[in-house]
Coordinates of N, CA and C in Angstrom, one line a residue:
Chain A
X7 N 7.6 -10.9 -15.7 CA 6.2 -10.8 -15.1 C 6.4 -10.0 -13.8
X8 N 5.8 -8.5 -14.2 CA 6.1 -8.0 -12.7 C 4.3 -8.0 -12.0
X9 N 3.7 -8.7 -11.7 CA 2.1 -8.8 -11.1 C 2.5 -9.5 -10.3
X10 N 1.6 -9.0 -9.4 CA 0.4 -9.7 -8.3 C -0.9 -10.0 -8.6
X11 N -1.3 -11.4 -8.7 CA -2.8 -11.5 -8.8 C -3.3 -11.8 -7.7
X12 N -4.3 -11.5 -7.5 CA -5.7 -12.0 -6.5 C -7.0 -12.7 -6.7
X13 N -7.0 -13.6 -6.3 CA -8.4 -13.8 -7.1 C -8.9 -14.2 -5.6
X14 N -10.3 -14.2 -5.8 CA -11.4 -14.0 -6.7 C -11.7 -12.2 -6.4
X15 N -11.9 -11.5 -7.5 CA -12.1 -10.4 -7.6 C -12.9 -9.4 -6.3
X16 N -13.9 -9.9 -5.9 CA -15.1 -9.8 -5.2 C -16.1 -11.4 -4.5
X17 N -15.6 -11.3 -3.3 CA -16.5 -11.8 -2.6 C -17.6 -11.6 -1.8
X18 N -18.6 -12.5 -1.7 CA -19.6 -12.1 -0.6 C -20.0 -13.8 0.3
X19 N -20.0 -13.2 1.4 CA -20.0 -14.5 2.3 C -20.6 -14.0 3.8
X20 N -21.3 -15.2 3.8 CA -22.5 -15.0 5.3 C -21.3 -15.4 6.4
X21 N -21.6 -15.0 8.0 CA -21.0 -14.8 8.9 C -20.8 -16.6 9.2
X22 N -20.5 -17.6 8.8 CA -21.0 -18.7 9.1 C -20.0 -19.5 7.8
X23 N -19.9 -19.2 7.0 CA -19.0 -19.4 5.2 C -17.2 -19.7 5.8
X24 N -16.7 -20.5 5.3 CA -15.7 -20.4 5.3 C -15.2 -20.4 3.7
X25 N -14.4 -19.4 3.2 CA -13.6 -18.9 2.3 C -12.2 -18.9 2.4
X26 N -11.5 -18.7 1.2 CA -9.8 -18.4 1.1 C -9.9 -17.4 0.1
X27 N -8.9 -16.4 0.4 CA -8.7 -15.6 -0.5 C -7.0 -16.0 -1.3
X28 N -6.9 -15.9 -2.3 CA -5.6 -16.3 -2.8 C -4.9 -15.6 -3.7
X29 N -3.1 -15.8 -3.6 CA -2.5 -14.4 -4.0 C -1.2 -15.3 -4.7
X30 N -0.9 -14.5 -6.1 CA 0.1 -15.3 -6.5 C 1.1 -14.7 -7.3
X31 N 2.6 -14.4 -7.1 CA 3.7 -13.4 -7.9 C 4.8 -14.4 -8.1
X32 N 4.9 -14.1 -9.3 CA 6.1 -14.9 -10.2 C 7.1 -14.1 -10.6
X33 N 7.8 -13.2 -9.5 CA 8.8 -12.3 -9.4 C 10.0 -12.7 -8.4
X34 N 9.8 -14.1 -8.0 CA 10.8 -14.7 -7.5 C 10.8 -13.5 -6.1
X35 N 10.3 -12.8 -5.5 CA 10.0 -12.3 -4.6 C 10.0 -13.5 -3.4
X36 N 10.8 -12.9 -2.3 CA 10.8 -13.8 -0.8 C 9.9 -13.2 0.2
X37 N 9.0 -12.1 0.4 CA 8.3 -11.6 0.8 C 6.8 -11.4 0.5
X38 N 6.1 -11.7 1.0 CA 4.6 -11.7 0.9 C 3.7 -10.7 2.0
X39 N 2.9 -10.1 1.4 CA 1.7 -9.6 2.8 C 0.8 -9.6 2.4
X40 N -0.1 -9.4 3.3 CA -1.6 -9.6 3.4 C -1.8 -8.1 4.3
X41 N -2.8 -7.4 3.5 CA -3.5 -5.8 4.2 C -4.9 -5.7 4.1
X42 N -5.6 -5.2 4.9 CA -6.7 -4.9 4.8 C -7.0 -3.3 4.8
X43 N -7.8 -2.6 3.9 CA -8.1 -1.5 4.0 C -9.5 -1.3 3.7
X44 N -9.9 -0.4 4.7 CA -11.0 -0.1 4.7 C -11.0 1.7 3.9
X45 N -12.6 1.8 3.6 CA -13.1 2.7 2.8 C -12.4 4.3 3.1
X46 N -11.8 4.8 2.6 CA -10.7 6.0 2.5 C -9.8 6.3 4.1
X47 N -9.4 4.7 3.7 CA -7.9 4.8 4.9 C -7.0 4.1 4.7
X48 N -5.8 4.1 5.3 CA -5.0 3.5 3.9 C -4.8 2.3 4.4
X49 N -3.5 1.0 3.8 CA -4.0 -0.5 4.1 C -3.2 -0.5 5.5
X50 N -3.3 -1.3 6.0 CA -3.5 -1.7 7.5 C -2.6 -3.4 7.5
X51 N -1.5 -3.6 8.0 CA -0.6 -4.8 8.0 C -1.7 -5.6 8.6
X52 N -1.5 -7.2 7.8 CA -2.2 -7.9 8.9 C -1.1 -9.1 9.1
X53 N -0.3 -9.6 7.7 CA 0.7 -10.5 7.9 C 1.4 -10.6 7.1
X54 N 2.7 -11.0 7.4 CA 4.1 -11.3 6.4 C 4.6 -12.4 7.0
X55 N 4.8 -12.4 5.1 CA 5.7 -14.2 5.2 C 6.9 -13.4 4.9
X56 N 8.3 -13.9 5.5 CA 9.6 -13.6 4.9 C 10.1 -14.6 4.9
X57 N 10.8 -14.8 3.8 CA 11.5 -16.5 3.7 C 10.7 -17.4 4.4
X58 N 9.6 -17.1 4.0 CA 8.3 -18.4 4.0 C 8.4 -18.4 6.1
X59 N 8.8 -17.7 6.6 CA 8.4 -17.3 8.0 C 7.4 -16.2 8.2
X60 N 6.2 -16.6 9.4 CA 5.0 -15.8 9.3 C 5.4 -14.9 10.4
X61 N 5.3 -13.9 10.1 CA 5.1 -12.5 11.3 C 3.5 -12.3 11.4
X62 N 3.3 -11.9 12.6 CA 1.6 -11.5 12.5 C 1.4 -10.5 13.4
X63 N 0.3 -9.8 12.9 CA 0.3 -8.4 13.4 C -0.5 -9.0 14.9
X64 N -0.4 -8.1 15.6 CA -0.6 -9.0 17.0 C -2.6 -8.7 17.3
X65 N -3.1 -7.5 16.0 CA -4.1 -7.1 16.5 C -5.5 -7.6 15.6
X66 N -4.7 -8.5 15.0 CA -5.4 -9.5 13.5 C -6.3 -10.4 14.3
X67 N -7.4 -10.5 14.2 CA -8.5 -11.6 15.3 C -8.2 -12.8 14.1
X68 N -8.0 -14.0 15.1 CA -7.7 -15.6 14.8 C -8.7 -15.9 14.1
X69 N -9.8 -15.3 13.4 CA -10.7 -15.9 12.3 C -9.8 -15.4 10.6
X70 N -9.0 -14.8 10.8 CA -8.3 -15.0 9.8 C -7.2 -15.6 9.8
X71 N -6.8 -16.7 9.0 CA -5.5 -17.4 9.2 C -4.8 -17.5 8.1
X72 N -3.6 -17.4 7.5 CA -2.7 -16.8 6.3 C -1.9 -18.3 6.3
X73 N -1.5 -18.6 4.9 CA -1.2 -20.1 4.8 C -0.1 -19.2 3.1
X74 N 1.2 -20.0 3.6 CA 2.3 -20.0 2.5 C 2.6 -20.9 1.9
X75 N 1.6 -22.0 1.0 CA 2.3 -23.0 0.5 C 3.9 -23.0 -0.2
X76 N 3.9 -22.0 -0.9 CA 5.6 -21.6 -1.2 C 5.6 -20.4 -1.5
X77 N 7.0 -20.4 -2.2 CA 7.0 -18.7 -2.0 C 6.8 -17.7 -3.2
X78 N 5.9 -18.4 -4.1 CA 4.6 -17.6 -4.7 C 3.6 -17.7 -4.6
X79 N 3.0 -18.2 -3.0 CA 1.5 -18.5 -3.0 C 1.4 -18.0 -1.7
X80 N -0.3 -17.5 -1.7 CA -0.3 -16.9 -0.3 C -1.5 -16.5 -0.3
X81 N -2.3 -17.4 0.7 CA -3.4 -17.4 0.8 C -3.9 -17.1 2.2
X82 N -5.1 -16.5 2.0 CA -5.7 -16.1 3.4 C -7.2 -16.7 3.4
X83 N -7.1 -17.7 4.3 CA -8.3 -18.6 5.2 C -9.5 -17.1 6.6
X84 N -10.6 -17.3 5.8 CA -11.5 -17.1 6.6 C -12.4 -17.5 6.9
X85 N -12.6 -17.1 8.3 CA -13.9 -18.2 9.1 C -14.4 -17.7 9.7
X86 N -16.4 -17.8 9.7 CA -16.9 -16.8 11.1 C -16.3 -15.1 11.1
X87 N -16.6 -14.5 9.9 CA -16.2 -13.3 9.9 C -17.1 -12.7 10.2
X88 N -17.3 -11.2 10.5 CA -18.5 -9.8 10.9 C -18.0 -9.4 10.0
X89 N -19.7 -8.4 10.2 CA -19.5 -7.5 9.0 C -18.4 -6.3 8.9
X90 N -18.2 -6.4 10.4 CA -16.8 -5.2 10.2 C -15.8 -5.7 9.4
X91 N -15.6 -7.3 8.7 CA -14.1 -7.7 8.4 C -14.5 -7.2 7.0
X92 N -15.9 -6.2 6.5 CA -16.0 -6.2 4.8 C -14.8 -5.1 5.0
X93 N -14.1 -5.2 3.4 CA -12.8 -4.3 3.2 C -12.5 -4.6 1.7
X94 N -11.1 -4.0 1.2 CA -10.6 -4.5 0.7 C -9.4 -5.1 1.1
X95 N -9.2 -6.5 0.4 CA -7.9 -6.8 0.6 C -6.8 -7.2 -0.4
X96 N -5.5 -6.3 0.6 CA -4.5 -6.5 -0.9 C -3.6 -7.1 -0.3
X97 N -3.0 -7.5 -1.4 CA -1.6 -8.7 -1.4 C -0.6 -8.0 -1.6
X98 N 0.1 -8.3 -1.4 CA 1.8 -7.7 -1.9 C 2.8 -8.6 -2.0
X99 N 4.0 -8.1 -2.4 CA 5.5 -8.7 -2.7 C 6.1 -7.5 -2.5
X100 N 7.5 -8.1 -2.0 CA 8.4 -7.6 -2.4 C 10.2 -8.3 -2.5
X101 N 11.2 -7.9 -3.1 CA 12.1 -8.9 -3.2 C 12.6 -9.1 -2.0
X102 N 12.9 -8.3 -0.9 CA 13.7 -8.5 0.5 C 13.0 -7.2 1.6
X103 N 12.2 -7.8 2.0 CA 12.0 -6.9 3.2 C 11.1 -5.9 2.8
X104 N 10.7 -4.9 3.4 CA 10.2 -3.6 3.4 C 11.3 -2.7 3.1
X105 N 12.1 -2.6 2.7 CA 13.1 -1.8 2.1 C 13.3 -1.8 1.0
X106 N 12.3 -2.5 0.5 CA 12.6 -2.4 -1.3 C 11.1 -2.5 -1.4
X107 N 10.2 -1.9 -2.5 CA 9.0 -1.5 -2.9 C 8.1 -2.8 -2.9
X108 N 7.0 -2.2 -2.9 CA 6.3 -3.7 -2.5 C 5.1 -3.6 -3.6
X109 N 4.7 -5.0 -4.7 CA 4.2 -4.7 -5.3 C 2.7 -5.2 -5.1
X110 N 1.8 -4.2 -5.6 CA 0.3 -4.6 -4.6 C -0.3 -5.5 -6.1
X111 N -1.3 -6.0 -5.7 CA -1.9 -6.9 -6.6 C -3.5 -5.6 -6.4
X112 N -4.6 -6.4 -7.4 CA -5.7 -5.6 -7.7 C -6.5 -5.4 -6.3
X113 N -6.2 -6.4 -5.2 CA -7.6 -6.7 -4.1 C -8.5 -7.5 -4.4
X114 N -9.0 -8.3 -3.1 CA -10.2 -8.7 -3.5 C -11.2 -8.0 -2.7
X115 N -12.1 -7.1 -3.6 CA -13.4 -6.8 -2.4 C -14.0 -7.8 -1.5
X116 N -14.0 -7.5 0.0 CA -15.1 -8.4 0.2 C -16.3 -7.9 1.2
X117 N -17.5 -8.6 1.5 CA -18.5 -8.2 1.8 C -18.9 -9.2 2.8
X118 N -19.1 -8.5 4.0 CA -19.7 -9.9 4.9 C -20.9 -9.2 5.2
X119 N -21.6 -10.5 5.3 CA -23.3 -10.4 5.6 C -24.2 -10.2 6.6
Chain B
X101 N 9.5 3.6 16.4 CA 9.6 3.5 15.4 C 8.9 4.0 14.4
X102 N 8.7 4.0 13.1 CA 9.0 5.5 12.1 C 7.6 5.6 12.2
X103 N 6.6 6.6 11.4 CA 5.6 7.2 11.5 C 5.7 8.1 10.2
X104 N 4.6 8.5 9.7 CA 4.3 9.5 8.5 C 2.9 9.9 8.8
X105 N 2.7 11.3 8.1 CA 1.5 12.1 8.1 C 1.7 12.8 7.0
X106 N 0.5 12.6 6.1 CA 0.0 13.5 5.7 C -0.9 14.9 5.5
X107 N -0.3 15.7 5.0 CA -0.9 17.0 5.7 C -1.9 17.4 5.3
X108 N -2.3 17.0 3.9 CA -3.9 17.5 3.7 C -4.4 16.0 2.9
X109 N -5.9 15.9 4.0 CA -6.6 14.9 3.4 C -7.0 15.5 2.0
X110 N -7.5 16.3 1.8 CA -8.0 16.6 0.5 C -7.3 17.9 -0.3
X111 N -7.3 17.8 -1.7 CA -6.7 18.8 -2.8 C -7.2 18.9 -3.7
X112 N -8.2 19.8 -3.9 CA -8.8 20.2 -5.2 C -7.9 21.2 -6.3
X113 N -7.7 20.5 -7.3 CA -6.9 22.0 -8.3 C -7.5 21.4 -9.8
X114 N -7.1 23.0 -10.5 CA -7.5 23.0 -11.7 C -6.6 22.1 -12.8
X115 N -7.3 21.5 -13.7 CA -6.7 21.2 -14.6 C -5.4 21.8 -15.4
X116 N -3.6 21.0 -15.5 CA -3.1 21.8 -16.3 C -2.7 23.1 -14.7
X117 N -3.1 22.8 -13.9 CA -2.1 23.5 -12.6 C -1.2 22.8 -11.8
X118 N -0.2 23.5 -11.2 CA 0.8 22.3 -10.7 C -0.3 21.9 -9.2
X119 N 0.6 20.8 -8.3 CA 0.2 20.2 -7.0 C 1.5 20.2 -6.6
X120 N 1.2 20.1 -5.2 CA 2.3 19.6 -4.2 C 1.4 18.8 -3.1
X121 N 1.9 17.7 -3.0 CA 0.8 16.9 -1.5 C 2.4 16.9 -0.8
X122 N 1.9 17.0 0.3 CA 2.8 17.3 1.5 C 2.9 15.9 2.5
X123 N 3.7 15.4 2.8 CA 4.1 14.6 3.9 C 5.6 14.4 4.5
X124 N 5.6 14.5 6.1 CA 6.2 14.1 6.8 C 6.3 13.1 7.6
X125 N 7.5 12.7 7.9 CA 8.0 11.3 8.5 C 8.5 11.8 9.8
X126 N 8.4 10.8 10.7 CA 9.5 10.8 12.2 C 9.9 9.0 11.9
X127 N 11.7 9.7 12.4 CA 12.5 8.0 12.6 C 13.6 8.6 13.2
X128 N 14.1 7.5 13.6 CA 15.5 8.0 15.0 C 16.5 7.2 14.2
X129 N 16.0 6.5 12.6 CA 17.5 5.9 11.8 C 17.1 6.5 10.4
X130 N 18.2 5.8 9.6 CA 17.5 6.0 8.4 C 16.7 5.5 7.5
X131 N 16.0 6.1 6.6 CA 14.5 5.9 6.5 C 14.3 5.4 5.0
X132 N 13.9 4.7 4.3 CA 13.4 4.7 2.8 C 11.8 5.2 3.0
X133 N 11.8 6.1 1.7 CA 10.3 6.8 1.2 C 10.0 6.1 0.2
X134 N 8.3 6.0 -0.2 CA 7.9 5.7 -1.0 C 6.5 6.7 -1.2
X135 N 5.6 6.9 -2.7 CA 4.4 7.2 -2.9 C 3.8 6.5 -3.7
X136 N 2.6 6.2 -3.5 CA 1.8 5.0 -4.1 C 0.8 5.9 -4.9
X137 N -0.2 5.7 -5.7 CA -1.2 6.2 -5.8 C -2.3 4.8 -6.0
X138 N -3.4 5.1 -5.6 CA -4.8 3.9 -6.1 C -5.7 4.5 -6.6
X139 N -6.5 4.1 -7.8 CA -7.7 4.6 -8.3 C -8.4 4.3 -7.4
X140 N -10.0 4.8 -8.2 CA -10.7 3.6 -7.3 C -10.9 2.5 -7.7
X141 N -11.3 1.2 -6.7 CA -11.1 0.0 -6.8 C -10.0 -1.1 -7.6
X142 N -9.5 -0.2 -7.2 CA -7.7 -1.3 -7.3 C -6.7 -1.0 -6.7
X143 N -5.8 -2.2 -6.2 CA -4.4 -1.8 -5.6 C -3.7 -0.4 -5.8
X144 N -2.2 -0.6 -4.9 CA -1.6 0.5 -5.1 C -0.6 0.3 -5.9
X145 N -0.1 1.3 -6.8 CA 0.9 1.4 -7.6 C 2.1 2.4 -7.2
X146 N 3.1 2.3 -7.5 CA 4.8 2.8 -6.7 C 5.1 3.7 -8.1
X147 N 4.9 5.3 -7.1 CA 5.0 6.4 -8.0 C 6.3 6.5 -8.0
X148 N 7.0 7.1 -6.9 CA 8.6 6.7 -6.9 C 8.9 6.5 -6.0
X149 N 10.1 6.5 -5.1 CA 10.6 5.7 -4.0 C 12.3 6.8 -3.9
X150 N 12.7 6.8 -2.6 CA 14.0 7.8 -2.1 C 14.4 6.2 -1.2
X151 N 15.6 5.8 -1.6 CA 16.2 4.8 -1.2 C 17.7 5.2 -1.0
X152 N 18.2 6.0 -1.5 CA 19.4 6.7 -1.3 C 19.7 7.7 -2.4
X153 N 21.4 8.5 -2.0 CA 21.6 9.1 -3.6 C 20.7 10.5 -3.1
X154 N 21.1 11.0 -4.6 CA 19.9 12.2 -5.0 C 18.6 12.1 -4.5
X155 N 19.0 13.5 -3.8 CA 17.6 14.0 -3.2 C 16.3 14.2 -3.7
X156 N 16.7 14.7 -5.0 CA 15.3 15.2 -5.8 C 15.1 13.7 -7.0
X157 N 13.9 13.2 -6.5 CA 13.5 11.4 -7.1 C 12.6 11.5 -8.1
X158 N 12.5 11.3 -9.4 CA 11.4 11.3 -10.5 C 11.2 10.3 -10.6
X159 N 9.4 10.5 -11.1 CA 8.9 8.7 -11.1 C 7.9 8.7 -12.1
X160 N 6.8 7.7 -12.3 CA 6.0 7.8 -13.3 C 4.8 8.4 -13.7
X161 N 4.3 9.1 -14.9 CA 3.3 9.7 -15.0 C 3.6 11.5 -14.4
X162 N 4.9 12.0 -14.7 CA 5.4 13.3 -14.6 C 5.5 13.3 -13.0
X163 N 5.7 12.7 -11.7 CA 5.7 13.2 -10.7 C 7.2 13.1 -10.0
X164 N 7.5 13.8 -9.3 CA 8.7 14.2 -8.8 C 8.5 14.5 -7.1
X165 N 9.6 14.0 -6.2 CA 9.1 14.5 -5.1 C 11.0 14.6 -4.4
X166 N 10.7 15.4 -3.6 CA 12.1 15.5 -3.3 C 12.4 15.4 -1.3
X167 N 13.6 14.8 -1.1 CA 13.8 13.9 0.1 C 14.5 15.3 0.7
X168 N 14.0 15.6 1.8 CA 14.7 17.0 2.7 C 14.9 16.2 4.1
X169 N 16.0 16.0 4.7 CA 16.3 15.0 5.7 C 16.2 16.2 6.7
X170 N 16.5 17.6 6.9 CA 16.4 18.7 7.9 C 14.9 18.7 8.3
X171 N 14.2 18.5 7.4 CA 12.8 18.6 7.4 C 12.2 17.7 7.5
X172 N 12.5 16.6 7.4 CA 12.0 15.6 7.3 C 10.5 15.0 6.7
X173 N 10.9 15.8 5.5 CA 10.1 15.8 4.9 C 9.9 15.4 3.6
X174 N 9.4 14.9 2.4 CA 9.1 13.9 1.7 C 8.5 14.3 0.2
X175 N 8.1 15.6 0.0 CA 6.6 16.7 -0.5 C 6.7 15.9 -2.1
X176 N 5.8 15.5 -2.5 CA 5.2 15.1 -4.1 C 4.4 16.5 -4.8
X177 N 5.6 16.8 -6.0 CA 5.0 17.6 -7.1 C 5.0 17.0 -8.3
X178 N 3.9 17.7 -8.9 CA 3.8 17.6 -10.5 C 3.3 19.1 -11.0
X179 N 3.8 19.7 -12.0 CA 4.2 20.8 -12.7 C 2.8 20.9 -13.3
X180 N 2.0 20.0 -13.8 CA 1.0 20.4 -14.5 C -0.1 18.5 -14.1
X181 N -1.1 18.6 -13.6 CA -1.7 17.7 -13.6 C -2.8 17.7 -14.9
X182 N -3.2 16.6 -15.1 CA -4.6 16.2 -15.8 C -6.0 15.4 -15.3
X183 N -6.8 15.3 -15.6 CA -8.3 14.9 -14.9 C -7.5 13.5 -14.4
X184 N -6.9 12.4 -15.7 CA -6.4 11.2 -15.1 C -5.6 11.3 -13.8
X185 N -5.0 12.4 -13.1 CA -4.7 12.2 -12.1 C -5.2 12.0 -10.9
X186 N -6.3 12.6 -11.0 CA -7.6 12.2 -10.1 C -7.1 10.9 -9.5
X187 N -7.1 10.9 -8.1 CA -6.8 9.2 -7.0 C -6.5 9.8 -6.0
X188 N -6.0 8.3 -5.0 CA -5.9 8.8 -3.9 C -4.1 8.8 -4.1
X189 N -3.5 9.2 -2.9 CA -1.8 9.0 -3.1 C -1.6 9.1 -1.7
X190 N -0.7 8.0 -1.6 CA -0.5 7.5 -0.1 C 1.1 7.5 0.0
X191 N 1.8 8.1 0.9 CA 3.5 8.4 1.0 C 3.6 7.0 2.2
X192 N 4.7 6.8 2.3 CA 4.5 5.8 3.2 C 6.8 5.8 3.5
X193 N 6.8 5.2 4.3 CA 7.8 4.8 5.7 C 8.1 3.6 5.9
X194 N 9.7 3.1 5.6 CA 10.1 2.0 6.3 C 11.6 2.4 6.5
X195 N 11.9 1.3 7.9 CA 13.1 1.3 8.0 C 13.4 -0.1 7.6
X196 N 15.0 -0.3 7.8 CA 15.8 -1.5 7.7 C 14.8 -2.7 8.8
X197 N 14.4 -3.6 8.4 CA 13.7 -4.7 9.2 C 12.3 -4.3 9.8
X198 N 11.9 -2.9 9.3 CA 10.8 -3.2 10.0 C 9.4 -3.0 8.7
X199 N 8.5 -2.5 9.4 CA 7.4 -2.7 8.6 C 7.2 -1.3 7.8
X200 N 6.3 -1.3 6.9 CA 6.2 -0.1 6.0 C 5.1 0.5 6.8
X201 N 5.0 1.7 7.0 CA 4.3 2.9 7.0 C 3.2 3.4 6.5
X202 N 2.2 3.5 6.6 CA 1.6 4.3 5.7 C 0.9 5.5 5.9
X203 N 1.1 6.9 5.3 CA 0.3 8.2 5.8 C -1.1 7.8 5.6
X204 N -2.1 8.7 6.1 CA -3.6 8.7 5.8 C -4.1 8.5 4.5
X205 N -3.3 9.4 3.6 CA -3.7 9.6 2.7 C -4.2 11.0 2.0
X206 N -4.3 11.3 0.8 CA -4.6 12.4 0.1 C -5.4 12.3 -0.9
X207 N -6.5 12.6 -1.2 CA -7.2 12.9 -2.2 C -7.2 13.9 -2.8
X208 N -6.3 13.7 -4.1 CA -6.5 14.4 -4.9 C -7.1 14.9 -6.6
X209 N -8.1 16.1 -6.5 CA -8.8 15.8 -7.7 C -9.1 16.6 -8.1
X210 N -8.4 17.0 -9.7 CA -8.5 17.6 -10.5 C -9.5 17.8 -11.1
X211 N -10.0 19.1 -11.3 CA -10.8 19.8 -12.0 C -10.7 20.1 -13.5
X212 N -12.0 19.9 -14.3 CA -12.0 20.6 -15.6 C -11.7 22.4 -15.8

């Protein structure tokens, strides 16, 4: 199984909603991220888990919060978002680090209100 | 710490004509390459990757790009494209322990 899933495909949620977005690879992968990209730019780091340790991008606002139950799961908590946080967002893996390819999952669109 | 650019946001060519998308890197070590391409509305996919070895790297769907360390430079060809190549394709930069890179990006789109 070489995927990344994401679900839920497409969200839409009022500035007020708290949501999770959720990410899941069965590649035995020790590395996880979370990107956001916006409309023709490319994805933008927001956080990595490595060996289930969180790095965070230092310019990520604290209404998003990234949760590693283990080390195929990897979800991203939001709360009180703007409409600036609509994007898409993708997940990744990869086996060790950013030195070896990282495999993206589909995104979940989202849309704040 | 490392950096990439791509040199042209956009590329129009004819169907069944070759491409070259252009990008360069800056790093003060040494560097792994990668190129992704995304349709629209889905993730990115890993066209090929320069991780060591042979300079000139083939990957999937006919594309080939070759690693010039004088140059520092990275360039993605294909010999003959098709409408399905139409996407965007994003080259991207990492070193040992740090984070991946990624150029602007390129749009590229084949014509009938």
């Amino acid at each position: 199984d070489t995927e990344v899933t994401q679900t839920p495909k497409h969200l839409v949620m009022g500035m007020t909603n708290k949501k999770s977005l959720k990410c899941e690879q069965h590649m035995g992968h020790r590395a996880m991220y979370w990107y956001k990209q916006k409309a023709k730019k490319p994805p933008e780091l927001m956080f990595v888990y490595s060996y289930e340790k969180l790095s965070i991008n230092e310019s990520v606002p604290s209404r998003f919060s990234p949760e590693c139950p283990n080390s195929s799961l990897l979800n991203l908590h939001l709360h009180a978002l703007q409409p600036e946080d609509s994007a898409l967002y993708l997940c990744a893996s990869s086996s060790q680090g950013s030195i070896y390819e990282q495999f993206f999952g589909p995104g979940t669109r989202l849309t704040v209100l | 710490a490392q950096s990439v650019t791509q040199l042209d946001s956009q590329v129009p060519v004819f169907e069944e004509a070759p491409v070259e998308l252009r990008c360069n890197y800056s790093s003060s070590v040494s560097v792994y390459l990668f190129w992704y391409v995304q349709y629209p509305n889905q993730g990115l996919q890993l066209l090929l990757k320069y991780l060591s070895g042979s300079t000139l790297v083939k990957g999937i769907n006919g594309f080939e790009a070759e690693f010039n360390k004088s140059q520092t430079s990275f360039h993605l060809r294909k010999p003959s494209v098709h409408i399905s190549d139409t996407a965007e394709y994003f080259c991207a930069v990492t070193e040992v322990d740090n984070d991946m890179r990624f150029g602007a990006g390129t749009r590229l789109t084949v014509k009938p």
